[in-house]
XYZ file of C-alpha atoms in Angstrom:
601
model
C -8.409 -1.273 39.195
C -9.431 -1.153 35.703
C -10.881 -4.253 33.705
C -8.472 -6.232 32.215
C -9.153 -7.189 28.338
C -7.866 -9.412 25.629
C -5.880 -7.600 23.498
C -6.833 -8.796 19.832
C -4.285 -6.891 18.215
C -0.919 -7.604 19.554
C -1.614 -10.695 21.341
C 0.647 -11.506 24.569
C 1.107 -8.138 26.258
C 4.740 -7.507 28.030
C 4.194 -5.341 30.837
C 6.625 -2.639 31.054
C 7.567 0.838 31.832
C 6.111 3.715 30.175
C 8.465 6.710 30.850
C 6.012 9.166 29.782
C 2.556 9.543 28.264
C 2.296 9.178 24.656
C -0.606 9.860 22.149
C -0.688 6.384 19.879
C 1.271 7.258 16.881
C 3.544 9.743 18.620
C 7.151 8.386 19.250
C 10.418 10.044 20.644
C 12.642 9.209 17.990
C 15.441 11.357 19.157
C 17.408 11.327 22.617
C 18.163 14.416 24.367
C 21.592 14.103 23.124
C 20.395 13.600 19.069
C 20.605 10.086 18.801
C 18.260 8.273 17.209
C 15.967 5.673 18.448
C 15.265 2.489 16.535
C 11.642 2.477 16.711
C 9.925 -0.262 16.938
C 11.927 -1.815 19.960
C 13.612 -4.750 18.809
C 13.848 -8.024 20.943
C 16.519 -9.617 21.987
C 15.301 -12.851 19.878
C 17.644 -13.151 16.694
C 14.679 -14.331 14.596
C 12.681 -11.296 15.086
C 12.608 -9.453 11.732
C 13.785 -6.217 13.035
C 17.138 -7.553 14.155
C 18.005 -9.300 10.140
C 20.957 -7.218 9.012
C 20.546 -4.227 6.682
C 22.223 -5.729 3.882
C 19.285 -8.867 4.095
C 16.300 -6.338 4.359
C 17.578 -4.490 1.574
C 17.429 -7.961 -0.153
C 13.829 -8.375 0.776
C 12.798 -4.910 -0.290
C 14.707 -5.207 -3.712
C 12.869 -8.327 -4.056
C 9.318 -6.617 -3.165
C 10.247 -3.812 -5.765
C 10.359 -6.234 -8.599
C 7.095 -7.647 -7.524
C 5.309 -4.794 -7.325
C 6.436 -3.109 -10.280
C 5.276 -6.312 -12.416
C 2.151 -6.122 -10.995
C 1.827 -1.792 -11.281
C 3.446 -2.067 -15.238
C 1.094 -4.838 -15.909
C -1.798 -2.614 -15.424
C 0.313 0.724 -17.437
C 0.596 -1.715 -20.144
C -3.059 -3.348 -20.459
C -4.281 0.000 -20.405
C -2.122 1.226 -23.233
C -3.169 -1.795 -25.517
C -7.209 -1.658 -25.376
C -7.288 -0.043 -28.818
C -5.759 -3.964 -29.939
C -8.483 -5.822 -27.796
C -11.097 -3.311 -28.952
C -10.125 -4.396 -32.941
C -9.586 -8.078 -31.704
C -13.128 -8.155 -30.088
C -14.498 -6.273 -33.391
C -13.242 -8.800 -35.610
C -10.112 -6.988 -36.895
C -6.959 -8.576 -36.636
C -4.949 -5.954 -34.530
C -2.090 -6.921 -36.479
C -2.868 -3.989 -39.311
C -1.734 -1.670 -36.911
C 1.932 -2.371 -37.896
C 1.135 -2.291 -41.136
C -0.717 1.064 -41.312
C 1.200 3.974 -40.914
C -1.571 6.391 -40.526
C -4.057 5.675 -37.698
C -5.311 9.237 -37.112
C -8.810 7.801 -37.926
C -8.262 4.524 -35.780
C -11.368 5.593 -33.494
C -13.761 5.904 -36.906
C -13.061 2.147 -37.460
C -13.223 1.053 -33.906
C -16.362 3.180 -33.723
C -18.070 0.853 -36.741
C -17.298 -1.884 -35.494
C -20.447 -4.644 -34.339
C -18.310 -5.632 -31.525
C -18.499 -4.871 -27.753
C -18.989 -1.465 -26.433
C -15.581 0.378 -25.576
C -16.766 0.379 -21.563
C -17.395 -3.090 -21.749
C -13.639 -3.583 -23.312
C -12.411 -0.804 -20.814
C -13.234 -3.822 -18.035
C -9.962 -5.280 -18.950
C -8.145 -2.510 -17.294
C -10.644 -1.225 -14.481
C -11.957 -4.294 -13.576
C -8.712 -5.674 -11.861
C -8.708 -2.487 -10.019
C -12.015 -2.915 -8.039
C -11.040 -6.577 -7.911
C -7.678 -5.546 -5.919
C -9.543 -3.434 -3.685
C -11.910 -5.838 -2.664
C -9.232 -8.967 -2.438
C -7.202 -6.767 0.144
C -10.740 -7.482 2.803
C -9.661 -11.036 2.093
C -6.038 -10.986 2.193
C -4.579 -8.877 4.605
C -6.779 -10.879 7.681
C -5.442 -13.849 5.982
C -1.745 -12.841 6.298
C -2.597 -11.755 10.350
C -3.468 -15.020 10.698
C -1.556 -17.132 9.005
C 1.386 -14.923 8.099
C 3.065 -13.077 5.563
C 4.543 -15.300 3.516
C 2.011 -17.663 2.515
C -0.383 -15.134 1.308
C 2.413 -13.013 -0.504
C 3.573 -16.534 -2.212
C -0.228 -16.990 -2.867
C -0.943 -13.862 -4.201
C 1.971 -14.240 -6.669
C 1.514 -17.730 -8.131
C -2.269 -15.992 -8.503
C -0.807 -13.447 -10.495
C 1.056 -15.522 -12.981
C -0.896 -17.969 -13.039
C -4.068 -15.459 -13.844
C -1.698 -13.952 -16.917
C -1.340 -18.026 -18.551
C -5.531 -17.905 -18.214
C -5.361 -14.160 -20.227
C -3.028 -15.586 -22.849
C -5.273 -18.789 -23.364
C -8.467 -16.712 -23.128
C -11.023 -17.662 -25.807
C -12.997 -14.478 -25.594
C -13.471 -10.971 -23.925
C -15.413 -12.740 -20.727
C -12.641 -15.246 -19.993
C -10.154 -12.446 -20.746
C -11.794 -10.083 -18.076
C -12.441 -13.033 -15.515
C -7.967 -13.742 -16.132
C -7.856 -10.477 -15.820
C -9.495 -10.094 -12.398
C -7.957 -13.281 -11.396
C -4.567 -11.318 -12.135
C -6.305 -8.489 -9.889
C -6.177 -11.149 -6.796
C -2.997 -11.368 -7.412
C -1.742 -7.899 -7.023
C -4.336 -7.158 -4.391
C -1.141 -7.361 -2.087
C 0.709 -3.893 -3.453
C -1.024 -1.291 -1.768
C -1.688 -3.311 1.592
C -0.140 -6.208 2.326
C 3.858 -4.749 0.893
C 3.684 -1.512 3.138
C 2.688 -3.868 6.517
C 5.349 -6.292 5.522
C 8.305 -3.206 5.478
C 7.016 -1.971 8.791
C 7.299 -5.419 9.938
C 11.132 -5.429 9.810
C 11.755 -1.834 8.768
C 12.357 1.044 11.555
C 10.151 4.359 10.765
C 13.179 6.637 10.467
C 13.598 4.120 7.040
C 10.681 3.070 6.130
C 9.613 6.264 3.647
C 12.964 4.929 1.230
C 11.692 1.366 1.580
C 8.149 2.054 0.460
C 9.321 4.374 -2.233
C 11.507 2.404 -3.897
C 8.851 -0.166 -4.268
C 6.693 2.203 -5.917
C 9.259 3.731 -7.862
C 10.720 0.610 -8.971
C 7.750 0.381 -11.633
C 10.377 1.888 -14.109
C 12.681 -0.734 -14.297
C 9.924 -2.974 -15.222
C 7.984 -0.969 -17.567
C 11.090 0.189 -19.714
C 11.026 -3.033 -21.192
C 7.751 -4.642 -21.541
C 6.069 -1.454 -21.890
C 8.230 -0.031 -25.187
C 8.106 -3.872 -26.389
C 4.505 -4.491 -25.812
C 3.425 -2.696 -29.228
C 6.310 -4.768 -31.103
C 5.313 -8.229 -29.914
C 1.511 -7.166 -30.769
C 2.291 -6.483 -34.490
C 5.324 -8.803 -34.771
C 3.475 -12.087 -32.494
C 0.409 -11.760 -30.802
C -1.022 -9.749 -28.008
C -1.261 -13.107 -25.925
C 2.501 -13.177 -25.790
C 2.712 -10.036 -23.483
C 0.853 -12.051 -21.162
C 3.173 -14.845 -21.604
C 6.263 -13.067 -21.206
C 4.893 -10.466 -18.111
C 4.206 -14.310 -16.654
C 7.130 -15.587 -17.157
C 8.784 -12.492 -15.416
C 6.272 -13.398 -12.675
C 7.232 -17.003 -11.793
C 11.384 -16.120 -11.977
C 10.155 -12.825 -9.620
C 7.784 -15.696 -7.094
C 10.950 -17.603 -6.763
C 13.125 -14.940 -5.802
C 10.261 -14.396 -3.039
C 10.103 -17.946 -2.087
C 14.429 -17.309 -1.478
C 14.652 -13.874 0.022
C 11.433 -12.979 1.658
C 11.701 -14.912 5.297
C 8.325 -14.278 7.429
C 7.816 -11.161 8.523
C 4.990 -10.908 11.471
C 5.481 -10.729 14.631
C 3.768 -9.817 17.940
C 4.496 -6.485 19.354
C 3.536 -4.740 22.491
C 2.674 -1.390 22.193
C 5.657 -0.296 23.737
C 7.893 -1.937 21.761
C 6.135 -0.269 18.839
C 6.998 3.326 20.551
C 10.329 2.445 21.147
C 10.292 2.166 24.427
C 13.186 1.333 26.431
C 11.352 -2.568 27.074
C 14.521 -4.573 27.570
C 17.611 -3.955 29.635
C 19.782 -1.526 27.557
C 23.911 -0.877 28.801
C 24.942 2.523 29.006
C 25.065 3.703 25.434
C 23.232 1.177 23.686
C 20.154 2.142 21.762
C 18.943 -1.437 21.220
C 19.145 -4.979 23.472
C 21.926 -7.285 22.614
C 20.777 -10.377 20.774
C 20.306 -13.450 23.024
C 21.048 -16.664 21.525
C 21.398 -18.697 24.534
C 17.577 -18.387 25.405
C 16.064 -17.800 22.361
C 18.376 -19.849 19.975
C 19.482 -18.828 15.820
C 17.942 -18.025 13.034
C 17.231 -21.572 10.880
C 16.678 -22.825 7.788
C 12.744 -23.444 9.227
C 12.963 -19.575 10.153
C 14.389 -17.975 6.650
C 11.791 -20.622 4.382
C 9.193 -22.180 6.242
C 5.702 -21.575 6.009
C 3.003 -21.142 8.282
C 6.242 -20.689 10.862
C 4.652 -18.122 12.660
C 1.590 -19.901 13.953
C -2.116 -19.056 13.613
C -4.364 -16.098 14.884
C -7.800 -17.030 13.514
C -9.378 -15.001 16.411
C -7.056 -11.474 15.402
C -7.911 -12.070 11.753
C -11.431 -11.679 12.516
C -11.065 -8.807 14.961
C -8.777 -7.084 11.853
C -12.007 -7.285 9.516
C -14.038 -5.411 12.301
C -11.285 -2.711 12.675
C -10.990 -2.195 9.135
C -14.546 -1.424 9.125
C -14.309 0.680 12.471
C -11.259 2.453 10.900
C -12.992 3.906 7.789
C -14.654 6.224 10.307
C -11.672 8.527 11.370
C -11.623 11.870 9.599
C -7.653 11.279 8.825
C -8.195 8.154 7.237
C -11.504 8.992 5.109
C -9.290 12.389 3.941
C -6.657 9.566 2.658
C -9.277 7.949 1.315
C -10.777 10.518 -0.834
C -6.911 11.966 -1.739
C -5.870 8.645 -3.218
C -9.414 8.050 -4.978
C -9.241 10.782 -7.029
C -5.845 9.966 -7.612
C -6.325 6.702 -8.762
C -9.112 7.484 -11.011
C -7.422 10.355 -13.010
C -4.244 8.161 -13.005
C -6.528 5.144 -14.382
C -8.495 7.754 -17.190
C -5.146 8.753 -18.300
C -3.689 5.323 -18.473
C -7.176 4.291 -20.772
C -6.785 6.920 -23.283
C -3.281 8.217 -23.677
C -2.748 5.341 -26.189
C -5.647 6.611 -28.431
C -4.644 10.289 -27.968
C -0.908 9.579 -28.960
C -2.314 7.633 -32.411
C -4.851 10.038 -33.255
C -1.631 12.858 -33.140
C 0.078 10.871 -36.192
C 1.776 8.051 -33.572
C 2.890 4.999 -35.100
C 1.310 1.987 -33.721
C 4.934 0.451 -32.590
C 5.739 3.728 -31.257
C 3.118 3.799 -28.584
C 5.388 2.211 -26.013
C 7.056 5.205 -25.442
C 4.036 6.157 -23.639
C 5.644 4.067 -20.685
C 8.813 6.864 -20.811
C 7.261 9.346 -18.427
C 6.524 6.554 -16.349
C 10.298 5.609 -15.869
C 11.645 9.514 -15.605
C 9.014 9.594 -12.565
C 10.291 6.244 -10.756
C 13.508 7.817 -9.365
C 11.327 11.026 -8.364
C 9.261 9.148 -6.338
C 11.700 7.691 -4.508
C 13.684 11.352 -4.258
C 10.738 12.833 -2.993
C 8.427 10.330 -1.747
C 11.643 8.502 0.361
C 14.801 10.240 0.719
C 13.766 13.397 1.163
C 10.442 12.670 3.158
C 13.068 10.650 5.566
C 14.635 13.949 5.947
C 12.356 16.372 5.893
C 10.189 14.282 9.114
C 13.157 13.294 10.812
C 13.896 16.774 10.505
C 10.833 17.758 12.228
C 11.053 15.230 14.559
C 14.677 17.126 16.025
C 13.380 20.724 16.088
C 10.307 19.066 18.245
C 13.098 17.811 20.887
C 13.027 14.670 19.348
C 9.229 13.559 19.329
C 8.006 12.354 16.064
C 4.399 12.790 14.842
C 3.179 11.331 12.139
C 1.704 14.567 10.848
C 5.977 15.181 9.372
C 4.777 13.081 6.470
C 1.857 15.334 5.485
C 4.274 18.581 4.834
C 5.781 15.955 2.372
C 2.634 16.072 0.450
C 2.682 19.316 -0.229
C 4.759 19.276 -3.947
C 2.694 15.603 -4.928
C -0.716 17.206 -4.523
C -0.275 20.353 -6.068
C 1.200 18.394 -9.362
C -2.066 16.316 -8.966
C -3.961 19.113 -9.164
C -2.222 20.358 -12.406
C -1.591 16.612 -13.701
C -5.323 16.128 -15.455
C -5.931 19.882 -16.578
C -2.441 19.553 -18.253
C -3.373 16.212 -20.208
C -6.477 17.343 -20.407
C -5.758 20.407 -22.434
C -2.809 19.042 -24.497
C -4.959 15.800 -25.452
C -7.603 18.132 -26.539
C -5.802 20.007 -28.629
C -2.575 17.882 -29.946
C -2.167 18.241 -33.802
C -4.230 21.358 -33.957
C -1.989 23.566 -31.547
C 0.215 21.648 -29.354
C 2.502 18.873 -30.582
C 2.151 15.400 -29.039
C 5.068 15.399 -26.185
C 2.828 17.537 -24.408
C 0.491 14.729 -23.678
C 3.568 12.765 -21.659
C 4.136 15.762 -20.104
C 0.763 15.363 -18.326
C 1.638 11.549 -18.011
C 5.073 12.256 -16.126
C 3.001 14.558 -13.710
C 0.460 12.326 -12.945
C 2.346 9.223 -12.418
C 4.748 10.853 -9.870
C 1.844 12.445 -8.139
C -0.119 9.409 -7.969
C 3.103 7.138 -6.720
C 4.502 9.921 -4.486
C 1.185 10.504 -2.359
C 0.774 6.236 -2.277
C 3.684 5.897 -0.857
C 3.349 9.272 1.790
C -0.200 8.044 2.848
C 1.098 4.725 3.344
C 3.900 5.642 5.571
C 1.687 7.876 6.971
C -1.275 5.926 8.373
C 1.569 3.028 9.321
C 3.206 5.661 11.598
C -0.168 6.461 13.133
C -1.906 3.754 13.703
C 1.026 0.749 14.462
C -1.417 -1.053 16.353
C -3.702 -1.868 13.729
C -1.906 -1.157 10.548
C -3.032 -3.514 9.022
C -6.457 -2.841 9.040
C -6.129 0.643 8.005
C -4.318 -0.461 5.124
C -6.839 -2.050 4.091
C -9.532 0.540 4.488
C -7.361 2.793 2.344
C -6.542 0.332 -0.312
C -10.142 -1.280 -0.801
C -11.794 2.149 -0.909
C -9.870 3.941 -2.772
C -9.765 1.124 -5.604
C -13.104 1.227 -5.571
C -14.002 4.568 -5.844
C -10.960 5.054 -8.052
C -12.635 2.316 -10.457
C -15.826 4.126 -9.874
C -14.557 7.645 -11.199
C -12.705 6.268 -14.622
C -14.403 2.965 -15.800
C -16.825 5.491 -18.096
C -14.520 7.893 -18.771
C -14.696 7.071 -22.558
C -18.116 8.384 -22.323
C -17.320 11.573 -19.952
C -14.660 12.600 -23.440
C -17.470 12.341 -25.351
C -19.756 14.828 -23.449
C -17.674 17.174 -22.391
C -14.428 17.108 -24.304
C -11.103 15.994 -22.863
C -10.240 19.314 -20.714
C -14.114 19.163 -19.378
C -13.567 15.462 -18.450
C -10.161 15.626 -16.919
C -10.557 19.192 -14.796
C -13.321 17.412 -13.068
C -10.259 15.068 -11.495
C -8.455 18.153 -11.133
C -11.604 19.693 -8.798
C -11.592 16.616 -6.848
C -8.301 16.336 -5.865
C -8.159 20.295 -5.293
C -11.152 19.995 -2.916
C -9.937 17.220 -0.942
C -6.443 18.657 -0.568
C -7.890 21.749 1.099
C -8.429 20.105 4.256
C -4.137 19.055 4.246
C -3.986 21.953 7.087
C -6.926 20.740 9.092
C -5.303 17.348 9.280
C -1.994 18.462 9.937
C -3.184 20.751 12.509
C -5.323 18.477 14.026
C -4.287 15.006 13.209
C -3.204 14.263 16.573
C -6.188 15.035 18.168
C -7.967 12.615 15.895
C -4.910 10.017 16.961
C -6.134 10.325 20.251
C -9.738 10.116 19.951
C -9.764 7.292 17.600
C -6.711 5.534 18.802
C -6.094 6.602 22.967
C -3.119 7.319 24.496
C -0.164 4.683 26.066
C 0.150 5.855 30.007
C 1.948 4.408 33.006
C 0.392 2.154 35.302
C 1.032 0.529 38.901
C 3.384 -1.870 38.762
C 0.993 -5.134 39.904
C 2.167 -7.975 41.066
C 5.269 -8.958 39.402
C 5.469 -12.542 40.712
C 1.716 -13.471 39.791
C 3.273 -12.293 36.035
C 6.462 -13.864 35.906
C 4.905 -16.987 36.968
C 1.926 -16.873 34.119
C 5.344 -16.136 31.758
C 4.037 -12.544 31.694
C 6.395 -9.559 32.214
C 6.733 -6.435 34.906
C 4.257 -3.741 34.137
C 0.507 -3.333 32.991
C 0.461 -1.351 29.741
C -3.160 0.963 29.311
C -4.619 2.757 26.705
C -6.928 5.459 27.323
C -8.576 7.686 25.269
C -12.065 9.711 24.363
C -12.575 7.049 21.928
C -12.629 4.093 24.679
C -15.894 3.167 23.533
C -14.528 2.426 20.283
C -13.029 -0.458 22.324
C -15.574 -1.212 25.053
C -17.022 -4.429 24.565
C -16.714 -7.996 26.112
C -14.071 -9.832 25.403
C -12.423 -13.761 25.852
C -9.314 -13.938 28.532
C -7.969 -17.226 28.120
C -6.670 -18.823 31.884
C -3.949 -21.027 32.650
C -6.580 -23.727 33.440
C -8.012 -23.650 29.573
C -11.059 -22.135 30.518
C -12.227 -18.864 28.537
C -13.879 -16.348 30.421
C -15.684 -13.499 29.419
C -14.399 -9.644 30.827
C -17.011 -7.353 30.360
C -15.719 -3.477 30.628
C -16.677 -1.279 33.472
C -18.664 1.817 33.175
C -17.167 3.487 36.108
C -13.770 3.300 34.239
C -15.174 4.151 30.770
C -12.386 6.106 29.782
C -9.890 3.759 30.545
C -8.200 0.449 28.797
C -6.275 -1.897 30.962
C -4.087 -4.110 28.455
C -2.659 -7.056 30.900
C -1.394 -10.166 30.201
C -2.947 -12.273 26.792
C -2.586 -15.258 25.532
């Protein structure tokens, strides 16, 4: 018999019946007779997320657009006003701009000014960015362990709060440290919001739910983002802050009312929606049982820290995060969103400065933010409904298996307008005025903002679906890395204009994401061998023993992962006994390519 190990991920294993052999990541999602499996399994408990009613997750995602958005327009909008900080932190009061209706030769005076160097002010829009990155090695262990909600709720109060420290700020060092404090705050979007839909959303819906978070940065940005130039000229710059805060607290509360904790346990058959529970004749999913595990309470829908600690997986997620940024699929998702998120970033730092030095208006320059709202509901088209579609789709004409691999056909139209997103912004920034008029710039915007939110939202989705049993972890990997590269490719782009022109600069992002995207086929065609080196393979096992586990409170069948990447998993670990003692299971060499998951505590 194989060893029998702690499983750090999903915590108590239910042993149950494996109909078939899966590849981790791979999931029937269709019956023989087309109907659709909810995958994951749902319990029968009425407080597991899965089982809230559509109508109350729908709640919980609305809720989780507005936050996101916030957080996503804040950093549009900061972006778009660095030509105010750069004459505040030269000694000019930024209020002239309304005043001055022409501003073609508003770099000539920021250029003589004896303040700080435009990189240094450039901080107040990169910085965050690394800062997110890095926060998400903090925060998504944090929510494994102590759950969703708290750090969510954290996260948020960090974010307004930060924005009350920017508005106060005395100088450009306390406005950059508010500023990254506001970066801890939203180091929850790209990590922590994707893990909490696939906590209580099934995969054939989760590619709308994720979308319309990302796409939801319209409805946000419409306002403060065609206001922001107004209240500069007409108030102060520090009133943006204010206001985007104030937004921030009413959005927290609406968190604190709708968002219930999401985590919970799973086995991994219950996250291949396996048939785990007794099912009658036509049902697709167990029938709720009150009597044994009681309702949903107040305790349930508000409490925190209601779903108990896991110190022990929290750690084991910061080592899998790590292991994780080996796979080939997830360093290609890597590198894909990188050089996304730096082009995205360059374009967000100078568009401002481009539009002006075309014959904008200062209090025009929030129309900047328009492309950004006609590419919200495109994002969600193409990046939700559709992609639901297209790899459900797939899933039928494969006799109802699902891979994961659907989603990357979906990336096809995103990366291809990445590609042509920085060459066409690159080209109509260097030439507006002279040859091309200045709409053409937020042409290149529109492009590059539904490329950038499209493939966030596919990658997501897509890493989810493949790894379920650490998905948090790889979330992380993703979002930390390609912050920080992002960061890395746009917080001197200033510099790169300077040297080699706006096309120059920007067709360099336009070679990056071109070479990365070339190896979309290799992944798709291969993905699911990579699945099954790096992640193993769910197979039957002898049933052992069922009254030993029913007495320990397990359940009927060992569950065992196996794999040529076992030794990704081969090491010692704890087995808590009924007696309180801790004992230590080392693996077995004669059964290296084998996992055993039994019963854990």
């Amino acid at each position: 018999m194989g060893q029998r190990l702690r499983n750090t991920i999903y915590g108590r294993e239910a042993l149950t019946e494996s109909v078939e052999d899966l590849i981790v990541g791979t999931t029937q999602l269709y019956e023989a007779d087309g109907q659709i499996r909810y995958i994951p399994m749902p319990t029968p408990d009425p407080k597991d997320p899965l089982n809230l009613p559509q109508w109350r997750k729908w709640i919980a995602v609305v809720t989780l657009c507005f936050y996101g958005a916030l957080a996503t327009s804040s950093e549009a909008i900061i972006g778009a006003l660095l030509p105010v900080f750069m004459l505040e932190y030269g000694g000019v009061d930024p209020k002239i701009l309304g005043t001055s209706e022409d501003l073609t030769n508003l770099d000539t005076l920021i250029g003589g000014l004896d303040g700080p160097p435009k990189w240094q002010i450039a901080l107040l829009s990169t910085a965050p960015m690394i800062v997110n990155g890095v926060a998400s090695w903090v925060l998504i262990p944090l929510s494994i362990a102590v759950g969703r909600r708290p750090v969510i709720l954290l996260c948020g109060a960090l974010a307004w709060a930060g924005g009350i420290w920017a508005a106060t700020s005395g100088g450009l060092k306390s406005h950059i440290a508010a500023r990254c404090f506001q970066g801890i705050g939203a180091g929850t979007i790209d990590a922590l919001i994707p893990l909490i839909i696939q906590d209580f959303m099934f995969i054939h819906e989760r590619n709308k739910a994720v979308a319309a978070v990302n796409a939801s940065t319209g409805l946000i940005i419409v306002g403060l983002g065609v206001g922001s130039p107004l209240i500069v000229t007409r108030m102060s710059w520090r009133w943006v802050y204010g206001i985007t805060s104030i937004i921030g607290f009413v959005t927290w509360i609406s968190i604190i009312l709708c968002l219930p904790e999401t985590r919970r346990v799973r086995t991994p058959d219950e996250l291949a929606g396996k048939v785990v529970y007794p099912l009658r004749p036509g049902e697709t999913r167990p029938r709720l049982d009150y009597s044994r595990h009681g309702y949903r309470t107040p305790w349930v829908e508000f409490g925190l820290f209601n779903a108990g600690t896991e110190w022990r997986r929290a750690a084991t997620a910061v080592w899998l995060s790590l292991k994780t940024a080996v796979f080939p699929n997830v360093l290609w998702c890597v590198a894909l969103n990188a050089a996304l998120t730096g082009a995205f970033g360059a374009v967000q730092q100078v568009s401002s400065s481009v539009l002006i030095s075309s014959g904008w208006r200062f209090e025009q320059l929030g129309l900047f933010v328009l492309p950004i709202v006609v590419a919200s509901p495109l994002v969600w088209l193409f990046g939700g409904f559709l992609a639901d579609r297209v790899s459900n789709a797939m899933a039928r004409r494969s006799g109802g298996r699902r891979e994961p691999e659907a989603h990357l056909v979906n990336l096809i139209l995103p990366v291809l307008a990445g590609f042509a997103g920085p060459m066409v912004f690159g080209s109509s920034a260097q030439n507006v005025g002279a040859s091309l008029p200045s709409w053409v710039v937020l042409i290149g915007v529109f492009i590059m903002s539904f490329a950038s939110s499209t493939i966030t939202t596919l990658i997501s989705v897509y890493l989810v679906e493949s790894y379920p049993n650490f998905a948090g972890p790889v979330l992380v990997t993703v979002s930390t890395f390609r912050l920080i590269f992002g960061f890395l490719l746009n917080f001197n782009v200033t510099t790169w204009i300077d040297n080699m022109g706006f096309f120059g600069a920007f067709s360099v992002y336009s070679g990056a994401i071109l070479g990365v995207a070339l190896l979309l086929p290799v992944i798709f065609f291969y993905g699911k061998r990579i699945r099954h080196w790096s992640a193993g393979r769910l197979e039957r096992t002898e049933n052992k023993t069922k009254k030993m586990f029913d007495e320990e409170g397990g359940s009927m069948e060992d569950i065992q992962l196996s794999g040529n990447s076992v030794s990704l998993y081969s090491v010692p670990f704890p087995r808590a006994t009924n007696s309180g003692r801790i004992d230590l299971v080392k693996p077995k060499e004669r059964r290296e390519n084998m996992i055993k998951v039994g019963k854990a505590i």
